[in-house]
Coordinates of C-alpha atoms in Angstrom, one line a residue:
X1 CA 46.6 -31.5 130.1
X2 CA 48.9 -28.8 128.1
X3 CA 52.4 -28.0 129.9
X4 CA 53.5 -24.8 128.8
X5 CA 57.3 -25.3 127.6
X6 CA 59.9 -23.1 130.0
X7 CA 61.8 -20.6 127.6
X8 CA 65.2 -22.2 127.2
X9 CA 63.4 -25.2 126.2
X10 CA 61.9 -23.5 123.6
X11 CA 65.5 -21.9 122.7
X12 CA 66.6 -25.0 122.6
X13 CA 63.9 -27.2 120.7
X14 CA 63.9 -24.0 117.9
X15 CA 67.7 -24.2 118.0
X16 CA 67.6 -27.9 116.6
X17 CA 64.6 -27.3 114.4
X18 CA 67.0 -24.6 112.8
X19 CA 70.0 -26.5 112.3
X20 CA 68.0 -29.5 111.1
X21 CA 66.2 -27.7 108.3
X22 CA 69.6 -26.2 107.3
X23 CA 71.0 -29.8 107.3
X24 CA 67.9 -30.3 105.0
X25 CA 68.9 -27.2 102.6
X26 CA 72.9 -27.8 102.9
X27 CA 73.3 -31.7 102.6
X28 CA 71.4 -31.7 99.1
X29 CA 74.1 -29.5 97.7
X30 CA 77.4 -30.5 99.4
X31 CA 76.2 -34.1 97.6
X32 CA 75.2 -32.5 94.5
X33 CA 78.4 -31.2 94.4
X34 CA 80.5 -34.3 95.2
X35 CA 78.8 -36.3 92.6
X36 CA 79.6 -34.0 89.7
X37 CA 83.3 -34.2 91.6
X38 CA 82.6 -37.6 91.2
X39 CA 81.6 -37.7 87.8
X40 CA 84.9 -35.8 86.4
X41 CA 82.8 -32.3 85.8
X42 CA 85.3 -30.5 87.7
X43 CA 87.4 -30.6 84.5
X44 CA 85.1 -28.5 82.8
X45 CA 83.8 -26.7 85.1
X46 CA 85.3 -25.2 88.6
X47 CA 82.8 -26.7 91.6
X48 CA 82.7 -24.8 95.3
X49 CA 85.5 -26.1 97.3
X50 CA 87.3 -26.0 100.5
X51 CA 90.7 -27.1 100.4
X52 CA 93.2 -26.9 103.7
X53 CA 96.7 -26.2 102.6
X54 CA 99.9 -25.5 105.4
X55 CA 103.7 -26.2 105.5
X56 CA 105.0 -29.2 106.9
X57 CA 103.8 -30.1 110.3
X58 CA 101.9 -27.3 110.8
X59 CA 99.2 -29.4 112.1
X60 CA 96.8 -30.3 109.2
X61 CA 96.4 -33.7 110.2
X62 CA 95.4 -32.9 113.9
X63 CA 92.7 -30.2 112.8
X64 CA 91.1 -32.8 110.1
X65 CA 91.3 -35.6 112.9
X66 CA 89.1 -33.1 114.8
X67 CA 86.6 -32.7 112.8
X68 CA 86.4 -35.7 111.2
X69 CA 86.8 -37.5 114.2
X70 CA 89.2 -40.8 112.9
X71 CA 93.1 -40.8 112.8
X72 CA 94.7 -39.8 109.6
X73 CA 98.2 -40.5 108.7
X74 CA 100.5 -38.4 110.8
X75 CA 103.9 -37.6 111.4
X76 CA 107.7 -36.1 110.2
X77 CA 108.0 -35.2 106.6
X78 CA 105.5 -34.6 103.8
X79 CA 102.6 -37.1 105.3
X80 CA 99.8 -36.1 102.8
X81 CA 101.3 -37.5 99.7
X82 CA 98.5 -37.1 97.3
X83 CA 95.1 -34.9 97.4
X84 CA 92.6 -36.5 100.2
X85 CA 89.0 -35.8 99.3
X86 CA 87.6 -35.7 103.3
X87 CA 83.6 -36.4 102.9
X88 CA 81.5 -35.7 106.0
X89 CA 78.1 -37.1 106.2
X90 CA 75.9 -36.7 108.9
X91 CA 73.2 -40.1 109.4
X92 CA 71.2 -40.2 112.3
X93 CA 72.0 -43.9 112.9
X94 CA 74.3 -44.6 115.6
X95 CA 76.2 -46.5 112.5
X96 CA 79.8 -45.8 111.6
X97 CA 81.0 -46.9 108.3
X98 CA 83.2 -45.9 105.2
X99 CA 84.6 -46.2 102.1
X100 CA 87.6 -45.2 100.5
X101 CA 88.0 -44.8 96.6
X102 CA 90.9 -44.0 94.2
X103 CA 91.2 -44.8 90.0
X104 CA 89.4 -47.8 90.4
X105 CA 89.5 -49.3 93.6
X106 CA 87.1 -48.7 96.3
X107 CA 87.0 -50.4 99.7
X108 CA 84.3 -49.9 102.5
X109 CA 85.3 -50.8 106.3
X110 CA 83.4 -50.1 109.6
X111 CA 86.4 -49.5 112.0
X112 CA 87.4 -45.7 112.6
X113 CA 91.1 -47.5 113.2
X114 CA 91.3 -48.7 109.9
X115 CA 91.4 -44.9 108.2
X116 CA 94.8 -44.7 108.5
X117 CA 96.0 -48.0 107.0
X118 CA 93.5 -47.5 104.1
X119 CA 94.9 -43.7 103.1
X120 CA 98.7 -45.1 103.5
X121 CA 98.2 -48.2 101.4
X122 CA 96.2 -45.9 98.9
X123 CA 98.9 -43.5 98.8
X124 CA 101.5 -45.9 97.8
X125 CA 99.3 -47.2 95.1
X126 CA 99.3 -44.0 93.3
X127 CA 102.2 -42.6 94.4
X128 CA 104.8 -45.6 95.1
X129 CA 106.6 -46.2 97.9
X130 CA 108.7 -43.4 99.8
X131 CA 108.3 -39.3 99.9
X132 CA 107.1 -38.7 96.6
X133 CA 103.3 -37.0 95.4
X134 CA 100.7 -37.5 93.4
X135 CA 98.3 -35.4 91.6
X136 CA 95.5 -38.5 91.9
X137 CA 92.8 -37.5 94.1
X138 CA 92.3 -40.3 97.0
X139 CA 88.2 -40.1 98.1
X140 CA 87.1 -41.2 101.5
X141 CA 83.4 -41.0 102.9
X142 CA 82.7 -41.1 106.1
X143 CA 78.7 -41.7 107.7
X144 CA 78.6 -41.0 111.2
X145 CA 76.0 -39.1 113.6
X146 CA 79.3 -37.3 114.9
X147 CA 79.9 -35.5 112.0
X148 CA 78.5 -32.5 110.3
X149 CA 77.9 -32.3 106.2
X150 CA 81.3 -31.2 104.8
X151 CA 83.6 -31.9 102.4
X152 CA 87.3 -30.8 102.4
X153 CA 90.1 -31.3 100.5
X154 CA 93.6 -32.1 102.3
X155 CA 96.6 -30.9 100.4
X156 CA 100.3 -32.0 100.8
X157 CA 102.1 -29.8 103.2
X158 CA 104.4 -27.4 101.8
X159 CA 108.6 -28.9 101.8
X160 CA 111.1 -26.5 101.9
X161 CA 114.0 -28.9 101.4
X162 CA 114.5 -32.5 99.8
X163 CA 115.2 -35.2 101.5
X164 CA 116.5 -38.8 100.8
X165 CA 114.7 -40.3 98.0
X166 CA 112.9 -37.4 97.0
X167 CA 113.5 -35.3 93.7
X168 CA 114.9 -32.1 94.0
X169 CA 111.8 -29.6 93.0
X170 CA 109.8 -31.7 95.3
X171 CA 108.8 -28.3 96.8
X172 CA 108.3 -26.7 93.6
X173 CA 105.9 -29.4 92.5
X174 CA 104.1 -29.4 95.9
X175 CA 103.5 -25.6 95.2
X176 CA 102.0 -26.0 91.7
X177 CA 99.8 -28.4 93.0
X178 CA 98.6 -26.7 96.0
X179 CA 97.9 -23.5 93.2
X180 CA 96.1 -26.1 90.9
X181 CA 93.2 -25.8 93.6
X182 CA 93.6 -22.6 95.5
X183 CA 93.9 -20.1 92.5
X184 CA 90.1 -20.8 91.8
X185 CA 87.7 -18.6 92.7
X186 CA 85.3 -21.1 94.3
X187 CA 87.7 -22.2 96.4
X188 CA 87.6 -21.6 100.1
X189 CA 91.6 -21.4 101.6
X190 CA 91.8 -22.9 105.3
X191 CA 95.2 -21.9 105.7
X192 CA 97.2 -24.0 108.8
X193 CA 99.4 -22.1 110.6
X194 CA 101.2 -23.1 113.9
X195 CA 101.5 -20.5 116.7
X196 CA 105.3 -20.9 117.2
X197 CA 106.6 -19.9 113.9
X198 CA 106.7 -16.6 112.2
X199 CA 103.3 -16.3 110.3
X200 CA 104.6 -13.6 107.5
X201 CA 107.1 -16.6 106.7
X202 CA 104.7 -18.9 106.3
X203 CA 104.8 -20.3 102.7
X204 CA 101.1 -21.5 102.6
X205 CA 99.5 -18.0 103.7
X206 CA 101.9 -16.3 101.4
X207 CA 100.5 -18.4 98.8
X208 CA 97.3 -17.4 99.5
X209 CA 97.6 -14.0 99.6
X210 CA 98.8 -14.2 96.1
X211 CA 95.7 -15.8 94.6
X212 CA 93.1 -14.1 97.2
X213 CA 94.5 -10.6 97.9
X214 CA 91.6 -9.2 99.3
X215 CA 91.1 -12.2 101.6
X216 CA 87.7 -12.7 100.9
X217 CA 88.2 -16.5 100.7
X218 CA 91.1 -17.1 103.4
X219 CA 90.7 -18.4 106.4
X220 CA 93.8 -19.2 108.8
X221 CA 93.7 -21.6 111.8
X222 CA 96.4 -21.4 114.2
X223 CA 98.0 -24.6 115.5
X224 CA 99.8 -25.6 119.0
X225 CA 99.2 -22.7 121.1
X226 CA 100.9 -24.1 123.9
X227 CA 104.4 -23.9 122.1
X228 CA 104.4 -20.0 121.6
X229 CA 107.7 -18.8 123.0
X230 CA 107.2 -16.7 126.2
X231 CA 106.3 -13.1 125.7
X232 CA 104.7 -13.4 122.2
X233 CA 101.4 -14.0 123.6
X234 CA 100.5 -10.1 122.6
X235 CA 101.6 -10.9 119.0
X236 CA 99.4 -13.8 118.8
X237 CA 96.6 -12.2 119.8
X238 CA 97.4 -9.6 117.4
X239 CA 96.8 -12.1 114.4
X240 CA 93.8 -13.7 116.3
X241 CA 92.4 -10.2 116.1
X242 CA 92.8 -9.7 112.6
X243 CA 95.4 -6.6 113.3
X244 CA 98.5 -7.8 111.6
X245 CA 97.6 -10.1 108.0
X246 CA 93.9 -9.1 108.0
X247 CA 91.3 -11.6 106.4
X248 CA 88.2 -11.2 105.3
X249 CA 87.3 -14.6 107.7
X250 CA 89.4 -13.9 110.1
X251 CA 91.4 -16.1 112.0
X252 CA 90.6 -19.4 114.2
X253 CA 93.2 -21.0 117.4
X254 CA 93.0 -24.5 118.0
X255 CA 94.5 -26.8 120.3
X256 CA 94.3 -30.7 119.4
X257 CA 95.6 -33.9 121.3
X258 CA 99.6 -34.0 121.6
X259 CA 100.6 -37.1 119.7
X260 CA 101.3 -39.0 122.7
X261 CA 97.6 -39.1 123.7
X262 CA 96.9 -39.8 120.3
X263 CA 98.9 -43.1 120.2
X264 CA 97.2 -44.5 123.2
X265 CA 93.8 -43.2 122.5
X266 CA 93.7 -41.8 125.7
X267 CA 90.0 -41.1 126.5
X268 CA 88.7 -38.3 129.2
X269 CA 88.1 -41.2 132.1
X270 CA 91.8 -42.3 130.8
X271 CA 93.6 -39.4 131.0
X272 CA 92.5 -37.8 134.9
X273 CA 93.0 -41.7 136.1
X274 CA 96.9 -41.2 134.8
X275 CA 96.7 -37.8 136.4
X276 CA 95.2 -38.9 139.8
X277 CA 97.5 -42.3 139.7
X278 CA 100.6 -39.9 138.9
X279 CA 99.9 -36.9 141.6
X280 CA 99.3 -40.2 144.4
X281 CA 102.7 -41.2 143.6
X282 CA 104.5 -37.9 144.0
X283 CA 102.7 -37.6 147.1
X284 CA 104.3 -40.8 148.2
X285 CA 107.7 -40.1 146.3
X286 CA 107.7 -42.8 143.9
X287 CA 108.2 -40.6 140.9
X288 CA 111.7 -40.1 140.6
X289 CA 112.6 -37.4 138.0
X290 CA 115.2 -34.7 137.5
X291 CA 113.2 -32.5 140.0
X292 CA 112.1 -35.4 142.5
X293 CA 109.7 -33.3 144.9
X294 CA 110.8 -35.4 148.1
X295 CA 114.4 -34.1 147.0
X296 CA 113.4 -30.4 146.9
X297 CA 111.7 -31.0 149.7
X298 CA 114.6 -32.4 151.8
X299 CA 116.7 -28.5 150.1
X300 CA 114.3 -27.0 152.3
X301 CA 114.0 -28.5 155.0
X302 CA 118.2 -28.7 155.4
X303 CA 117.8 -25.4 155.0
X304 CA 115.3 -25.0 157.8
X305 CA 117.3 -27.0 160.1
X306 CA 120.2 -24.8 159.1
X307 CA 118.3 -22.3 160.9
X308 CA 117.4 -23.9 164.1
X309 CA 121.3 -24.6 164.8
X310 CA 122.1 -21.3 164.2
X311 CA 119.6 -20.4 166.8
X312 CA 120.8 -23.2 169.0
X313 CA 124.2 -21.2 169.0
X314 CA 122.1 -17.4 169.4
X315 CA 120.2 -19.2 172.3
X316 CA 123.5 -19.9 174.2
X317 CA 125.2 -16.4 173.1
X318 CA 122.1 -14.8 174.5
X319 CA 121.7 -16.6 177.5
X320 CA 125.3 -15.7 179.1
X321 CA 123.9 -12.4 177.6
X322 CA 121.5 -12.5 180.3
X323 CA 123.2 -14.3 183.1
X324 CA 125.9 -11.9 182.7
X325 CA 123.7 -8.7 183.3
X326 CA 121.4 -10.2 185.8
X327 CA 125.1 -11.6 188.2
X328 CA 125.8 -7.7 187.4
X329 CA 123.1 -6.2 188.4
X330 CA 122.5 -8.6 191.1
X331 CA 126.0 -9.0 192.6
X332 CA 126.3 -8.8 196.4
X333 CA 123.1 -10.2 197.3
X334 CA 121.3 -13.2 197.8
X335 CA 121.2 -14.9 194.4
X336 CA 117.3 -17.0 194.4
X337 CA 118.7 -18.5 191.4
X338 CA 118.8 -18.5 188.0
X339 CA 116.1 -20.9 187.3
X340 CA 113.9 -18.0 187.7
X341 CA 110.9 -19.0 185.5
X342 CA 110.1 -15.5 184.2
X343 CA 114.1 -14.9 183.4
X344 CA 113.9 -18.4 181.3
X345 CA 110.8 -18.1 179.5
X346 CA 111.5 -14.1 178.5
X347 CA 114.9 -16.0 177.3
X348 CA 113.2 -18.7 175.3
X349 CA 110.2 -16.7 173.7
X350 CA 112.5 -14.3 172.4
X351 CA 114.4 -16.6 170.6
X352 CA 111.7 -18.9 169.6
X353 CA 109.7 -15.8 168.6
X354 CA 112.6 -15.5 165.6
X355 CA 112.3 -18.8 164.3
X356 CA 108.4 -18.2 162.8
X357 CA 108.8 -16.2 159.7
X358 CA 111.6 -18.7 158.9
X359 CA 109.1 -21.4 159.3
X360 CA 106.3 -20.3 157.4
X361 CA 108.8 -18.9 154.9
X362 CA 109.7 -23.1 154.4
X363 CA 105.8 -23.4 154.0
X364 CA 105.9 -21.0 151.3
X365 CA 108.5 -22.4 149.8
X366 CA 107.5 -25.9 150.2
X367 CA 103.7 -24.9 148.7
X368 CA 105.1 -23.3 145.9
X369 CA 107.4 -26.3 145.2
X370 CA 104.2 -28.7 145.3
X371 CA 101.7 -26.8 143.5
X372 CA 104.1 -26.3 140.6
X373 CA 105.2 -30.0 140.5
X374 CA 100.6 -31.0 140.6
X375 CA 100.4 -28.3 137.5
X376 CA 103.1 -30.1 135.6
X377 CA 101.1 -33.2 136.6
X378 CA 98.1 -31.6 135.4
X379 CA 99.5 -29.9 132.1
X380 CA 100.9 -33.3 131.3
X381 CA 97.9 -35.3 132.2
X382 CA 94.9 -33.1 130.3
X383 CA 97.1 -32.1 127.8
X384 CA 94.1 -31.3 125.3
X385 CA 91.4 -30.6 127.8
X386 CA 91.7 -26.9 128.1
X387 CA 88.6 -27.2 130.6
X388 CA 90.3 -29.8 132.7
X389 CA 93.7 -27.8 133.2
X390 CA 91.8 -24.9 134.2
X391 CA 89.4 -26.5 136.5
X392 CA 92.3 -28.7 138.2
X393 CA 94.2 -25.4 138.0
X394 CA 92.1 -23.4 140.1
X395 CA 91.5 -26.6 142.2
X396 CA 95.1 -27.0 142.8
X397 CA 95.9 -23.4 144.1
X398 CA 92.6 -23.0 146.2
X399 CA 93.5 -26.8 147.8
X400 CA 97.1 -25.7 148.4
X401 CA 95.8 -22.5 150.0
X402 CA 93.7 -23.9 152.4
X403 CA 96.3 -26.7 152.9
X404 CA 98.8 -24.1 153.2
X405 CA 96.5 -22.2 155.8
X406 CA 96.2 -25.2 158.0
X407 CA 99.8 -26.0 157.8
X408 CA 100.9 -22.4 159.1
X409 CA 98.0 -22.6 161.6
X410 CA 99.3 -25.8 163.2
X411 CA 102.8 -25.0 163.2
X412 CA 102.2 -21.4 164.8
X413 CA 100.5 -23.7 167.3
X414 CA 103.1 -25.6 167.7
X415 CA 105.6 -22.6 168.6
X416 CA 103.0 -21.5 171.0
X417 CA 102.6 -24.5 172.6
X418 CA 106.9 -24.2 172.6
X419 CA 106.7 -20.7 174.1
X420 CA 104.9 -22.0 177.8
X421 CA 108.0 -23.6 178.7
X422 CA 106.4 -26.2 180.5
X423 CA 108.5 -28.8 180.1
X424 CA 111.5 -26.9 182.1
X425 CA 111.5 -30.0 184.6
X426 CA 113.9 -31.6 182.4
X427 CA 116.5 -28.4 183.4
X428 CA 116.2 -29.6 187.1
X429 CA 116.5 -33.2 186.0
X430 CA 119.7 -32.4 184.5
X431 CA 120.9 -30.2 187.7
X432 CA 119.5 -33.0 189.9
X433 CA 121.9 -35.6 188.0
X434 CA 125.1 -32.9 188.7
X435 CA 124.0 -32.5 192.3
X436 CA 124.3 -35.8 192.8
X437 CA 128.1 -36.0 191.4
X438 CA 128.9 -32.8 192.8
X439 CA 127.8 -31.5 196.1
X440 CA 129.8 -28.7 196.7
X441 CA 128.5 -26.2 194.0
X442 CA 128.5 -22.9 194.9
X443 CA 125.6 -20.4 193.9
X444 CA 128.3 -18.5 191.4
X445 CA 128.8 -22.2 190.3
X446 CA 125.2 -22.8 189.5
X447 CA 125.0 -19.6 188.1
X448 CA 127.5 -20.9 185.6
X449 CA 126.0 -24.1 184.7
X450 CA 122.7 -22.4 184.2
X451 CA 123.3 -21.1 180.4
X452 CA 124.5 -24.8 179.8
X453 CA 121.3 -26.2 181.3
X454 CA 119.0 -23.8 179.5
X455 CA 121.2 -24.8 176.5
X456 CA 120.1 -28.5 177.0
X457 CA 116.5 -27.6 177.2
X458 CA 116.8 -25.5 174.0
X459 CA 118.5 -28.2 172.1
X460 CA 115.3 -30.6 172.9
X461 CA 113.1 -27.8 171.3
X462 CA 115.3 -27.2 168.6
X463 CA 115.0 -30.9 168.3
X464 CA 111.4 -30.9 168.2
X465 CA 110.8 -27.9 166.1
X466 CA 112.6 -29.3 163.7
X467 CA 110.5 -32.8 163.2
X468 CA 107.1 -31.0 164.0
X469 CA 107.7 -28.4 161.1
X470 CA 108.8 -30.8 158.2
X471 CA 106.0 -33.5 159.4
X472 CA 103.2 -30.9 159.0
X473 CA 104.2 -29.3 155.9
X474 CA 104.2 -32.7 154.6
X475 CA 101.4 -34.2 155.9
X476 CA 98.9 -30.8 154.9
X477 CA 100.4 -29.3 151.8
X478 CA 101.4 -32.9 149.9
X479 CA 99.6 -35.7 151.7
X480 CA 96.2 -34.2 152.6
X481 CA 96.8 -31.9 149.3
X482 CA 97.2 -34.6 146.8
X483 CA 94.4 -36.4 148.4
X484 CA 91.8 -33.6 147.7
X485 CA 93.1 -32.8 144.6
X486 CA 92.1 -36.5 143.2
X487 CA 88.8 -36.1 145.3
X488 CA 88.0 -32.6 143.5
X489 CA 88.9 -33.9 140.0
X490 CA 87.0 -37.6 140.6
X491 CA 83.8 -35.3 141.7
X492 CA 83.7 -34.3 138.5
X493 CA 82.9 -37.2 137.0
X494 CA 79.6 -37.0 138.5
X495 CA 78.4 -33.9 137.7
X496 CA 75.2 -33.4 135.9
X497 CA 76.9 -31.1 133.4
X498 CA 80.1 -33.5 132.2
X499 CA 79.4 -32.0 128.8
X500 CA 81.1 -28.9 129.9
X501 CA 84.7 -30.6 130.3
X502 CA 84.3 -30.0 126.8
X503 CA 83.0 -26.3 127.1
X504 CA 84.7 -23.9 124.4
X505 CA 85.7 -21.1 125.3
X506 CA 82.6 -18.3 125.5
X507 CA 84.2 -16.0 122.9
X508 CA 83.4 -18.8 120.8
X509 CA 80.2 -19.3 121.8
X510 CA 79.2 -15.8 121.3
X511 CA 80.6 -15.4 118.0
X512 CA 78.7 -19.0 116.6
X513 CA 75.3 -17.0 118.5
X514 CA 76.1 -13.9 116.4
X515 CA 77.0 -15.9 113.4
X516 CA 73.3 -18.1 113.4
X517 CA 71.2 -14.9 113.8
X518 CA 73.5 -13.5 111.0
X519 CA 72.6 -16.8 108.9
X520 CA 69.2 -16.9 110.1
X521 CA 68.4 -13.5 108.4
X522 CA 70.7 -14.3 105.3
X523 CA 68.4 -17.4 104.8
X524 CA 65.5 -15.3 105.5
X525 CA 66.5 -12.4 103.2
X526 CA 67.2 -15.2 100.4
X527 CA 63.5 -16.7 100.7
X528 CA 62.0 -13.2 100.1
X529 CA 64.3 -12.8 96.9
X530 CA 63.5 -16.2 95.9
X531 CA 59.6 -15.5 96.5
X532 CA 60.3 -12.2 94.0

């Protein structure tokens, strides 16, 4: 029986019919290419190239590492010490394996971790031990079914001083050779520029400019986005947009794993089981830092017991307040006494009426305290995953929220619960007890004692108050927060669409959708010439 196909199935299925009948077209020529490479002819003759050139840690290594997918020699310095020919090759089997070639050595390996051992022994071969360069080209292949067909060419990055060991034009001779490749007109410049520097200082983009005025053939990728300096956001999206240096190919922002995550190979699973592990302990208080939480914690709640004593002293001022006017007003006649319930409860709801807003203003405090210590959790922790430190972002501030909601809600209870005065027994318990040592009191006598007594009873509310408020700010906004926070993020884990922890941002999307239809009629426009 024929099933009709639903539409985006069809989108999809034409989609990878597309890209595998350009892999057909492409991957003939990119190895066409690298075997006259191979073969010396680009001595005669100047082959199609794409070579990525950038000043000292300006991040070439982490955007190769990217789309290669393997660790390459990173660090301080001038890292890239001689010219890396980076060979892509897509194979359908899930087989990893390489091979690494220079004069005439050549070494094959099948472990992704043994890149970087290869390329640093390879490049003291030909260039001896130390800082120094060489103009030897160092080959490595890699077959994978992770990788796309390309081939690239990784240049030394730019020095602007000398150091120990090296000679003193070591920038100069960096500069010729990085001109050696880009001054061709075949070659395509991927220019590496870092976000937190100065881009119309950048040597490398200066030196293209030179050889490509027009910029037809330049192409700049901006590196660690996350260290531009506060308020130049605008002028980095200035040069993403093509407004300041413009570029025929415009301009691409990257962020790749901090070098941290890179040492420890921290996978997806790896990296939210630190950030789950991390925010349980600062829930509990077992991370001590600089800014340990339960410490900032404890500045606000002093704070909020600084309150409640001054309203411990109010309470008293305000209750001889009362007494005061009510022996005035009632002087002369038969005092019922001053334990009038209505008298002591306008007395105490007025006074515990003035403590909310400073509660909920602890609560606010408090929240904002814990939600920026999770977010430093969560910066720290996904560092890499742009996806993940929105989603536990968002998931953070709309936990806290709620958290925050029920915290207010309880305590507002609480003072309600305060504002019944029902447990004004314990004032007659008290007056009971000084009956008993004193049994001549007068009623001007109680009259006196009464503010201390209502004092008394305030004190134990004060008392109260003053557990209750810290306890449920803890137990909703950090406790029961930190616990929903790690349930939202593990929940994730199990979604269907997983894929999209890796989601680029739509832009992107849109721009590679515009960019195949573009190609699609290119190719299509180039089979009607060729059928001419």
């Amino acid at each position: 029986m024929f099933c009709p196909l639903h539409q985006t199935e069809l989108c999809h299925l034409g989609e990878v019919m597309f890209q595998d009948q350009l892999k057909e077209k492409v991957r003939p020529l990119i190895d066409l290419i690298d075997e006259m490479r191979y073969l010396g002819i680009e001595k005669q003759l100047n082959l199609p190239a794409i070579v990525v050139v950038g000043d000292q840690s300006s991040g070439k290594s982490s955007v190769l590492e990217a789309l290669s997918g393997v660790a390459l020699p990173r660090g301080t310095g001038i890292v890239t010490r001689c010219p890396l020919l980076l060979q892509l090759c897509y194979e359908k089997h899930n087989v990893w394996k390489a091979e690494i070639s220079y004069c005439e050595q050549m070494h094959e390996f099948t472990e992704p971790s043994k890149v970087v051992n290869y390329v640093e022994e390879a490049q003291n071969d030909l260039a001896g031990e130390g800082d120094g360069i060489c103009e030897e080209l160092i080959t490595l292949k890699i077959k994978s079914n992770t990788v796309c067909d390309l081939t690239l060419i990784d240049l030394p990055g730019i020095a602007r001083v000398a150091v120990k060991g090296q000679p003193e034009d070591i920038g100069e001779k960096i500069k010729g050779l990085i001109l050696n490749y880009i001054k061709r007109k075949e070659t395509i410049i991927l220019v590496v520029v870092p976000c937190n520097v100065d881009i119309a200082t950048t040597e490398a983009l200066q030196m293209a400019q030179q050889v490509d005025v027009e910029g037809t053939r330049t192409l700049a990728i901006l590196t660690k986005p996350d260290l531009i300096d506060p308020g130049a956001e605008n002028t980095i999206l200035d040069i993403v947009h093509n407004r300041t240096i413009p570029l025929n190919l415009g301009y691409v922002i990257v962020k790749c794993r901090g070098q941290k995550q890179i040492d420890e190979n921290m996978s997806i699973i790896d990296v939210m089981t630190v950030f789950i592990e991390k925010i349980t302990q600062l829930s509990k208080g077992d991370i001590i830092t600089e800014g340990n939480l339960f410490v900032l914690m404890r500045k606000d709640y002093k704070q909020w017991m600084g309150i409640l004593t001054n309203s411990i002293e109010n309470y008293q001022k305000h209750v001889q307040e009362v007494a005061a006017e009510y022996d005035k007003t009632h002087r002369g006649s038969e005092l019922p006494g001053f334990s009038n319930y209505n008298v002591f409860r306008q007395v105490a709801q007025t006074l515990l009426g003035e403590l909310v807003n400073p509660a909920m203003m602890t609560v606010h405090s408090v929240r904002e305290m814990v939600q920026k210590q999770f977010d430093i959790l969560s910066k720290d922790c996904f560092e890499g995953y742009s996806f993940l430190q929105e989603f536990s972002k968002r998931n953070i501030e709309s936990i806290q929220d709620q958290q925050s909601q029920m915290a207010m809600g309880r305590i507002k209870e609480q003072f309600e619960m305060e504002m019944l005065v029902y447990t004004q027994d314990e004032i007659f318990n008290i007056q009971n007890k000084l009956d008993s040592e004193t049994t001549d009191y007068t009623e001007q006598d109680k009259r006196t004692n009464y503010p201390e007594l209502l004092k008394a009873y305030y004190e134990i509310v004060v008392q109260r108050m003053g557990d209750q408020v810290p306890m449920l700010i803890y137990y909703f906004i950090l406790k029961e927060g930190a616990k929903n926070v790690c349930s939202e993020m593990l929940s994730l884990l199990y979604e269907d669409d997983i894929d999209k922890i890796l989601q680029e941002d739509s832009c992107i999307e849109m721009n590679r959708a515009k960019l195949k239809a573009q190609l699609k009629c290119l190719l299509h426009a180039n089979e009607k010439l060729n059928n001419l």
